[in-house]
Amino acid sequence: MKVFVTREISEKAIHLLKKEKFRVSVYKKDKPIPKSELIKNGRDADAIIALLTEKFDKELIDKIPKCRIIANVAVGYNNIDIEYATKKKIVVTNTPDVLTESTSDLALALILACSRRLMEGERMVRTGKFKGWKPKLLLGIELKNKVVGIIGAGRIGTETAVRAKAFKTKIVYFSRNRNYELEKKTGGVKVPLETLLKKSDIISIHLPLNKGTYHLIDRKRLSLLKRSAVLVNTSRGEVIDEKELVKILKQKKIFSAGFDVYENEPTINPGLLKLDNVILLPHIGSATEEARSAMAILAAKNVSNVLKDKKALTPVNKLR
Ligand code: GLV
């Protein structure tokens, strides 16, 4: 049986599949695979290991008739038309858990870097503008006693709250359901979204992208933020109306923002590039040796299970 992998991933995952005697074919170029290549290679594949850079819409799904599983090497799966894949009896899997620690580490890194203006400081030193210690040089925000608002209290949101709590903050969170684990570990309190936006000094977004979360943080909601607020997004760019966020950052209506994701990735809103009060990262939330290797292995195990008529380990759809 053929497994097509749309980009080079951890060798350990490829090895695992080869050991199971699957015929593994990998797209070797270090760029997102063009749709035509994906169709050409996916046409006769029994399984596809894919990345979030590939869009599996109806048109593409219709062209991979043999495929029984799309194993996305990501926790998010907004790049796949799940409803249509389900209709076509294709199992879709993601890679939860294994990237939780890495992604919440990065959320905290962005929170700290924004609060303490690390990148501004770095640029100052590199450009020879650091002329010695000054009492008011790059004053930032101390985390102790600040309110940290977690939007989306799943696994990554919970771990980000736990990390933030270690800095003596107070946690509030917005989520569909109560998260007893988060509450127990951090003393966090569930609040309505508007309350969170008004009350929080630091806001970290951890929502999946779907119809209900697209532009959830819109102009009206952005207008509720404190002038001193720090906003960090490590989930999906489309959750925020980016144009509106750029406007309020330009007008210095909030203190700072940290982005790991963008609305039109990899295109960056040119307005953002000119601003000093933002930190811009290239979607590296799960980019650690540990997480990326575990994600690839989990995807491979999902493929192996499904092709051997066993249950997928981390399915996101139910076929029956
Ligand atoms: C990365 O953005 C992921 O969804 O895993």
CSV table of C-alpha atoms and ligand atoms in Angstrom, one decimal:
chain,number,residue,atom,x,y,z
A,1,MET,CA,0.0,0.0,0.0
A,2,LYS,CA,1.2,3.5,-0.8
A,3,VAL,CA,1.7,6.2,1.7
A,4,PHE,CA,2.4,9.7,0.2
A,5,VAL,CA,4.0,12.3,2.4
A,6,THR,CA,3.7,15.8,1.2
A,7,ARG,CA,7.0,17.1,2.7
A,8,GLU,CA,10.1,15.7,4.4
A,9,ILE,CA,9.2,14.9,8.0
A,10,SER,CA,11.1,13.1,10.7
A,11,GLU,CA,13.0,10.1,9.4
A,12,LYS,CA,11.7,8.1,12.4
A,13,ALA,CA,8.2,8.3,11.0
A,14,ILE,CA,9.3,7.3,7.5
A,15,HIS,CA,11.2,4.4,9.1
A,16,LEU,CA,8.2,3.3,11.0
A,17,LEU,CA,6.1,3.1,7.9
A,18,LYS,CA,8.8,1.3,5.9
A,19,LYS,CA,9.2,-1.2,8.6
A,20,GLU,CA,5.5,-2.0,8.3
A,21,LYS,CA,6.2,-2.6,4.6
A,22,PHE,CA,4.2,0.3,3.2
A,23,ARG,CA,5.5,1.9,0.0
A,24,VAL,CA,6.5,5.4,1.1
A,25,SER,CA,6.9,8.2,-1.3
A,26,VAL,CA,7.9,11.7,-0.1
A,27,TYR,CA,7.7,15.1,-1.9
A,28,LYS,CA,11.3,16.2,-1.5
A,29,LYS,CA,11.2,19.9,-2.4
A,30,ASP,CA,11.4,22.2,0.6
A,31,LYS,CA,8.3,24.2,-0.3
A,32,PRO,CA,4.6,23.6,-0.1
A,33,ILE,CA,3.6,21.0,-2.7
A,34,PRO,CA,1.7,22.5,-5.7
A,35,LYS,CA,-1.9,21.2,-6.0
A,36,SER,CA,-1.1,19.5,-9.3
A,37,GLU,CA,1.8,17.5,-7.8
A,38,LEU,CA,-0.4,16.5,-4.8
A,39,ILE,CA,-3.0,15.2,-7.2
A,40,LYS,CA,-0.4,13.4,-9.3
A,41,ASN,CA,1.1,11.7,-6.3
A,42,GLY,CA,-2.0,11.3,-4.2
A,43,ARG,CA,-4.1,9.7,-7.0
A,44,ASP,CA,-3.0,6.2,-6.2
A,45,ALA,CA,-2.1,6.7,-2.5
A,46,ASP,CA,-3.9,4.7,0.2
A,47,ALA,CA,-2.9,7.2,2.7
A,48,ILE,CA,-1.6,10.8,2.7
A,49,ILE,CA,0.5,12.4,5.4
A,50,ALA,CA,-0.1,16.1,5.0
A,51,LEU,CA,0.7,19.5,6.5
A,52,LEU,CA,-1.4,22.6,7.3
A,53,THR,CA,0.0,24.2,4.1
A,54,GLU,CA,-2.1,21.9,1.9
A,55,LYS,CA,-5.7,22.6,1.3
A,56,PHE,CA,-7.9,19.5,1.0
A,57,ASP,CA,-11.0,21.0,-0.5
A,58,LYS,CA,-13.8,19.0,-2.3
A,59,GLU,CA,-11.9,19.3,-5.6
A,60,LEU,CA,-8.8,17.8,-4.3
A,61,ILE,CA,-10.6,15.1,-2.2
A,62,ASP,CA,-12.3,14.0,-5.4
A,63,LYS,CA,-9.0,13.4,-7.0
A,64,ILE,CA,-7.6,11.0,-4.3
A,65,PRO,CA,-10.1,8.2,-4.7
A,66,LYS,CA,-8.0,5.5,-3.0
A,67,CYS,CA,-7.1,7.5,0.0
A,68,ARG,CA,-8.4,6.1,3.3
A,69,ILE,CA,-6.7,8.5,5.7
A,70,ILE,CA,-5.4,12.0,5.6
A,71,ALA,CA,-3.0,12.3,8.6
A,72,ASN,CA,-2.4,16.0,9.2
A,73,VAL,CA,0.9,16.8,11.0
A,74,ALA,CA,-0.7,19.6,13.0
A,75,VAL,CA,-3.2,19.9,15.8
A,76,GLY,CA,-5.3,22.3,13.7
A,77,TYR,CA,-7.1,20.8,10.7
A,78,ASN,CA,-8.9,23.8,9.2
A,79,ASN,CA,-7.0,23.1,6.0
A,80,ILE,CA,-9.2,20.0,5.4
A,81,ASP,CA,-12.9,19.9,4.4
A,82,ILE,CA,-13.8,17.5,7.2
A,83,GLU,CA,-17.4,17.1,6.2
A,84,TYR,CA,-16.6,16.1,2.7
A,85,ALA,CA,-13.7,13.8,3.7
A,86,THR,CA,-16.1,12.1,6.1
A,87,LYS,CA,-18.6,11.7,3.3
A,88,LYS,CA,-15.9,10.1,1.2
A,89,LYS,CA,-15.1,7.8,4.0
A,90,ILE,CA,-11.6,9.2,4.6
A,91,VAL,CA,-10.4,9.2,8.2
A,92,VAL,CA,-8.8,12.5,9.2
A,93,THR,CA,-6.3,12.6,12.1
A,94,ASN,CA,-4.4,15.4,13.8
A,95,THR,CA,-1.5,15.5,16.3
A,96,PRO,CA,-2.9,16.7,19.6
A,97,ASP,CA,-1.0,16.5,23.0
A,98,VAL,CA,2.5,16.0,21.6
A,99,LEU,CA,2.8,19.7,20.7
A,100,THR,CA,1.0,21.2,23.7
A,101,GLU,CA,4.2,21.9,25.8
A,102,SER,CA,6.1,23.4,22.8
A,103,THR,CA,3.3,25.6,21.7
A,104,SER,CA,2.5,26.9,25.2
A,105,ASP,CA,6.2,27.5,25.8
A,106,LEU,CA,6.1,29.7,22.7
A,107,ALA,CA,3.0,31.6,23.9
A,108,LEU,CA,4.8,32.4,27.1
A,109,ALA,CA,7.9,33.4,25.2
A,110,LEU,CA,5.8,35.9,23.2
A,111,ILE,CA,4.1,37.1,26.3
A,112,LEU,CA,7.4,37.8,28.0
A,113,ALA,CA,9.1,39.2,24.9
A,114,CYS,CA,6.2,41.6,24.3
A,115,SER,CA,5.9,42.7,27.9
A,116,ARG,CA,9.6,43.3,28.2
A,117,ARG,CA,10.1,44.7,24.7
A,118,LEU,CA,12.8,42.2,24.0
A,119,MET,CA,12.9,42.6,20.3
A,120,GLU,CA,13.1,46.4,20.5
A,121,GLY,CA,16.0,46.0,22.8
A,122,GLU,CA,17.7,43.5,20.5
A,123,ARG,CA,17.3,45.8,17.6
A,124,MET,CA,18.7,48.7,19.6
A,125,VAL,CA,21.9,46.8,20.5
A,126,ARG,CA,22.4,45.4,17.0
A,127,THR,CA,22.1,48.8,15.4
A,128,GLY,CA,24.5,50.5,17.7
A,129,LYS,CA,21.9,52.6,19.4
A,130,PHE,CA,22.5,51.3,23.0
A,131,LYS,CA,24.5,54.1,24.6
A,132,GLY,CA,24.4,52.8,28.2
A,133,TRP,CA,22.0,52.1,31.0
A,134,LYS,CA,19.2,54.6,31.4
A,135,PRO,CA,16.5,54.8,34.1
A,136,LYS,CA,13.7,54.9,31.5
A,137,LEU,CA,15.1,52.7,28.8
A,138,LEU,CA,12.5,50.3,27.3
A,139,LEU,CA,10.2,50.2,30.3
A,140,GLY,CA,7.9,47.3,30.0
A,141,ILE,CA,5.3,45.5,32.0
A,142,GLU,CA,5.8,43.2,35.1
A,143,LEU,CA,3.7,40.1,35.1
A,144,LYS,CA,3.1,39.8,38.9
A,145,ASN,CA,-0.6,40.5,39.8
A,146,LYS,CA,-1.6,41.0,36.2
A,147,VAL,CA,-4.7,39.4,34.8
A,148,VAL,CA,-3.9,36.9,32.0
A,149,GLY,CA,-6.9,36.1,29.8
A,150,ILE,CA,-6.8,32.8,28.0
A,151,ILE,CA,-9.2,32.6,25.0
A,152,GLY,CA,-9.8,28.9,24.2
A,153,ALA,CA,-9.0,26.7,27.2
A,154,GLY,CA,-8.1,23.4,25.5
A,155,ARG,CA,-4.9,21.7,26.1
A,156,ILE,CA,-2.6,24.5,24.9
A,157,GLY,CA,-4.6,27.2,26.6
A,158,THR,CA,-4.5,25.2,29.8
A,159,GLU,CA,-0.7,24.8,29.7
A,160,THR,CA,-0.2,28.4,28.8
A,161,ALA,CA,-2.3,29.3,31.9
A,162,VAL,CA,-0.2,27.0,34.1
A,163,ARG,CA,3.0,28.7,32.8
A,164,ALA,CA,1.6,32.2,33.2
A,165,LYS,CA,0.5,31.3,36.8
A,166,ALA,CA,4.1,30.6,37.7
A,167,PHE,CA,4.7,34.4,37.1
A,168,LYS,CA,2.2,35.2,39.9
A,169,THR,CA,-0.5,36.3,37.6
A,170,LYS,CA,-4.3,35.9,37.9
A,171,ILE,CA,-6.0,33.8,35.3
A,172,VAL,CA,-9.3,34.3,33.6
A,173,TYR,CA,-10.5,32.2,30.7
A,174,PHE,CA,-13.1,32.1,28.0
A,175,SER,CA,-14.2,28.7,26.8
A,176,ARG,CA,-17.4,26.9,25.8
A,177,ASN,CA,-17.2,24.6,28.7
A,178,ARG,CA,-15.8,24.9,32.2
A,179,ASN,CA,-12.2,23.6,32.5
A,180,TYR,CA,-11.9,22.1,35.9
A,181,GLU,CA,-8.3,21.2,35.4
A,182,LEU,CA,-7.3,24.7,34.5
A,183,GLU,CA,-9.3,26.0,37.5
A,184,LYS,CA,-7.6,23.6,39.9
A,185,LYS,CA,-4.1,24.2,38.6
A,186,THR,CA,-4.3,28.0,38.3
A,187,GLY,CA,-7.3,29.2,40.3
A,188,GLY,CA,-8.5,30.5,36.9
A,189,VAL,CA,-12.1,31.8,36.5
A,190,LYS,CA,-14.3,31.3,33.5
A,191,VAL,CA,-15.7,34.6,32.2
A,192,PRO,CA,-17.6,35.9,29.2
A,193,LEU,CA,-15.4,37.0,26.3
A,194,GLU,CA,-16.2,40.7,26.6
A,195,THR,CA,-15.3,40.6,30.3
A,196,LEU,CA,-12.0,38.9,29.5
A,197,LEU,CA,-11.1,41.5,26.9
A,198,LYS,CA,-12.0,44.4,29.2
A,199,LYS,CA,-10.2,43.0,32.3
A,200,SER,CA,-7.1,41.3,31.0
A,201,ASP,CA,-3.6,42.8,30.9
A,202,ILE,CA,-2.3,40.0,28.8
A,203,ILE,CA,-4.4,38.0,26.4
A,204,SER,CA,-3.4,34.7,24.8
A,205,ILE,CA,-5.4,33.1,22.0
A,206,HIS,CA,-5.7,29.3,21.7
A,207,LEU,CA,-8.8,28.7,19.6
A,208,PRO,CA,-9.2,26.3,16.7
A,209,LEU,CA,-10.2,28.0,13.5
A,210,ASN,CA,-13.7,27.2,12.3
A,211,LYS,CA,-16.9,29.0,11.2
A,212,GLY,CA,-17.6,30.0,14.8
A,213,THR,CA,-14.2,31.5,15.5
A,214,TYR,CA,-13.4,33.2,12.2
A,215,HIS,CA,-12.9,36.9,13.1
A,216,LEU,CA,-14.2,36.3,16.6
A,217,ILE,CA,-11.9,39.1,17.7
A,218,ASP,CA,-13.3,41.8,15.5
A,219,ARG,CA,-13.2,45.6,15.6
A,220,LYS,CA,-15.8,45.9,18.3
A,221,ARG,CA,-14.1,43.4,20.6
A,222,LEU,CA,-10.7,44.8,20.0
A,223,SER,CA,-12.0,48.2,21.1
A,224,LEU,CA,-12.6,46.7,24.6
A,225,LEU,CA,-8.9,46.1,25.2
A,226,LYS,CA,-7.0,48.1,27.8
A,227,ARG,CA,-4.4,50.6,26.5
A,228,SER,CA,-1.8,48.7,28.4
A,229,ALA,CA,-2.8,45.3,27.0
A,230,VAL,CA,-0.5,42.7,25.4
A,231,LEU,CA,-2.2,40.4,22.9
A,232,VAL,CA,-0.6,37.2,21.7
A,233,ASN,CA,-1.8,34.8,19.1
A,234,THR,CA,-0.3,31.3,18.6
A,235,SER,CA,-3.5,29.7,17.2
A,236,ARG,CA,-4.7,30.8,13.7
A,237,GLY,CA,-4.5,34.2,12.2
A,238,GLU,CA,-8.0,34.3,11.0
A,239,VAL,CA,-9.4,34.3,14.5
A,240,ILE,CA,-8.5,38.0,14.7
A,241,ASP,CA,-9.6,40.6,12.2
A,242,GLU,CA,-6.0,41.4,11.4
A,243,LYS,CA,-6.7,44.7,9.6
A,244,GLU,CA,-8.4,46.1,12.6
A,245,LEU,CA,-5.7,44.9,14.9
A,246,VAL,CA,-3.0,46.6,12.8
A,247,LYS,CA,-5.1,49.8,13.1
A,248,ILE,CA,-5.2,49.8,16.9
A,249,LEU,CA,-1.5,48.9,17.1
A,250,LYS,CA,-0.7,51.8,14.8
A,251,GLN,CA,-2.7,54.1,17.0
A,252,LYS,CA,-1.0,52.6,20.1
A,253,LYS,CA,-4.4,51.7,21.5
A,254,ILE,CA,-2.8,48.6,23.1
A,255,PHE,CA,0.8,48.2,24.4
A,256,SER,CA,2.0,45.4,22.2
A,257,ALA,CA,1.1,42.2,20.2
A,258,GLY,CA,2.9,39.0,19.4
A,259,PHE,CA,2.0,37.0,16.3
A,260,ASP,CA,3.0,33.5,15.4
A,261,VAL,CA,0.2,33.2,12.9
A,262,TYR,CA,-1.3,35.5,10.3
A,263,GLU,CA,-4.5,35.9,8.4
A,264,ASN,CA,-3.0,35.4,5.0
A,265,GLU,CA,0.0,33.3,5.8
A,266,PRO,CA,2.8,33.5,4.7
A,267,THR,CA,1.9,37.0,3.5
A,268,ILE,CA,2.4,39.5,6.2
A,269,ASN,CA,0.2,42.7,6.4
A,270,PRO,CA,2.7,45.4,5.4
A,271,GLY,CA,1.4,47.6,8.1
A,272,LEU,CA,2.7,45.1,10.7
A,273,LEU,CA,6.2,45.2,9.4
A,274,LYS,CA,6.6,48.9,10.2
A,275,LEU,CA,5.5,48.7,13.8
A,276,ASP,CA,7.9,48.5,16.7
A,277,ASN,CA,5.2,47.3,19.2
A,278,VAL,CA,4.8,43.9,17.6
A,279,ILE,CA,6.7,40.7,17.5
A,280,LEU,CA,6.4,38.7,14.4
A,281,LEU,CA,7.3,35.0,14.3
A,282,PRO,CA,7.1,32.6,11.4
A,283,HIS,CA,4.5,30.1,12.7
A,284,ILE,CA,6.9,28.1,14.9
A,285,GLY,CA,4.6,27.1,17.8
A,286,SER,CA,5.4,23.5,17.6
A,287,ALA,CA,8.9,23.9,16.1
A,288,THR,CA,10.9,21.9,18.6
A,289,GLU,CA,12.8,18.7,17.9
A,290,GLU,CA,10.7,16.9,20.4
A,291,ALA,CA,7.3,18.1,19.2
A,292,ARG,CA,7.9,17.8,15.4
A,293,SER,CA,9.4,14.3,15.8
A,294,ALA,CA,6.5,13.2,17.9
A,295,MET,CA,3.9,14.8,15.6
A,296,ALA,CA,5.4,12.9,12.6
A,297,ILE,CA,5.5,9.6,14.5
A,298,LEU,CA,1.9,10.0,15.6
A,299,ALA,CA,0.8,10.7,12.0
A,300,ALA,CA,2.6,7.6,10.9
A,301,LYS,CA,1.0,5.5,13.6
A,302,ASN,CA,-2.4,6.8,12.6
A,303,VAL,CA,-1.7,5.8,9.0
A,304,SER,CA,-0.4,2.4,9.9
A,305,ASN,CA,-3.5,1.7,12.1
A,306,VAL,CA,-6.0,2.7,9.5
A,307,LEU,CA,-4.4,0.8,6.7
A,308,LYS,CA,-4.3,-2.3,8.9
A,309,ASP,CA,-8.1,-1.8,9.7
A,310,LYS,CA,-7.4,-0.7,13.2
A,311,LYS,CA,-8.7,2.4,14.9
A,312,ALA,CA,-6.9,5.7,14.3
A,313,LEU,CA,-5.3,7.0,17.5
A,314,THR,CA,-6.3,10.6,17.1
A,315,PRO,CA,-9.2,10.9,14.6
A,316,VAL,CA,-11.0,14.2,14.2
A,317,ASN,CA,-14.0,12.7,12.3
A,318,LYS,CA,-16.3,9.7,12.8
A,319,LEU,CA,-17.0,7.7,9.7
A,320,ARG,CA,-20.1,6.0,11.1
B,1,GLV,C1,0.1,24.3,14.0
B,1,GLV,O1,-0.3,25.4,13.8
B,1,GLV,C2,-0.7,23.2,14.3
B,1,GLV,O2,-1.9,23.3,14.1
B,1,GLV,O3,-0.2,22.1,14.7
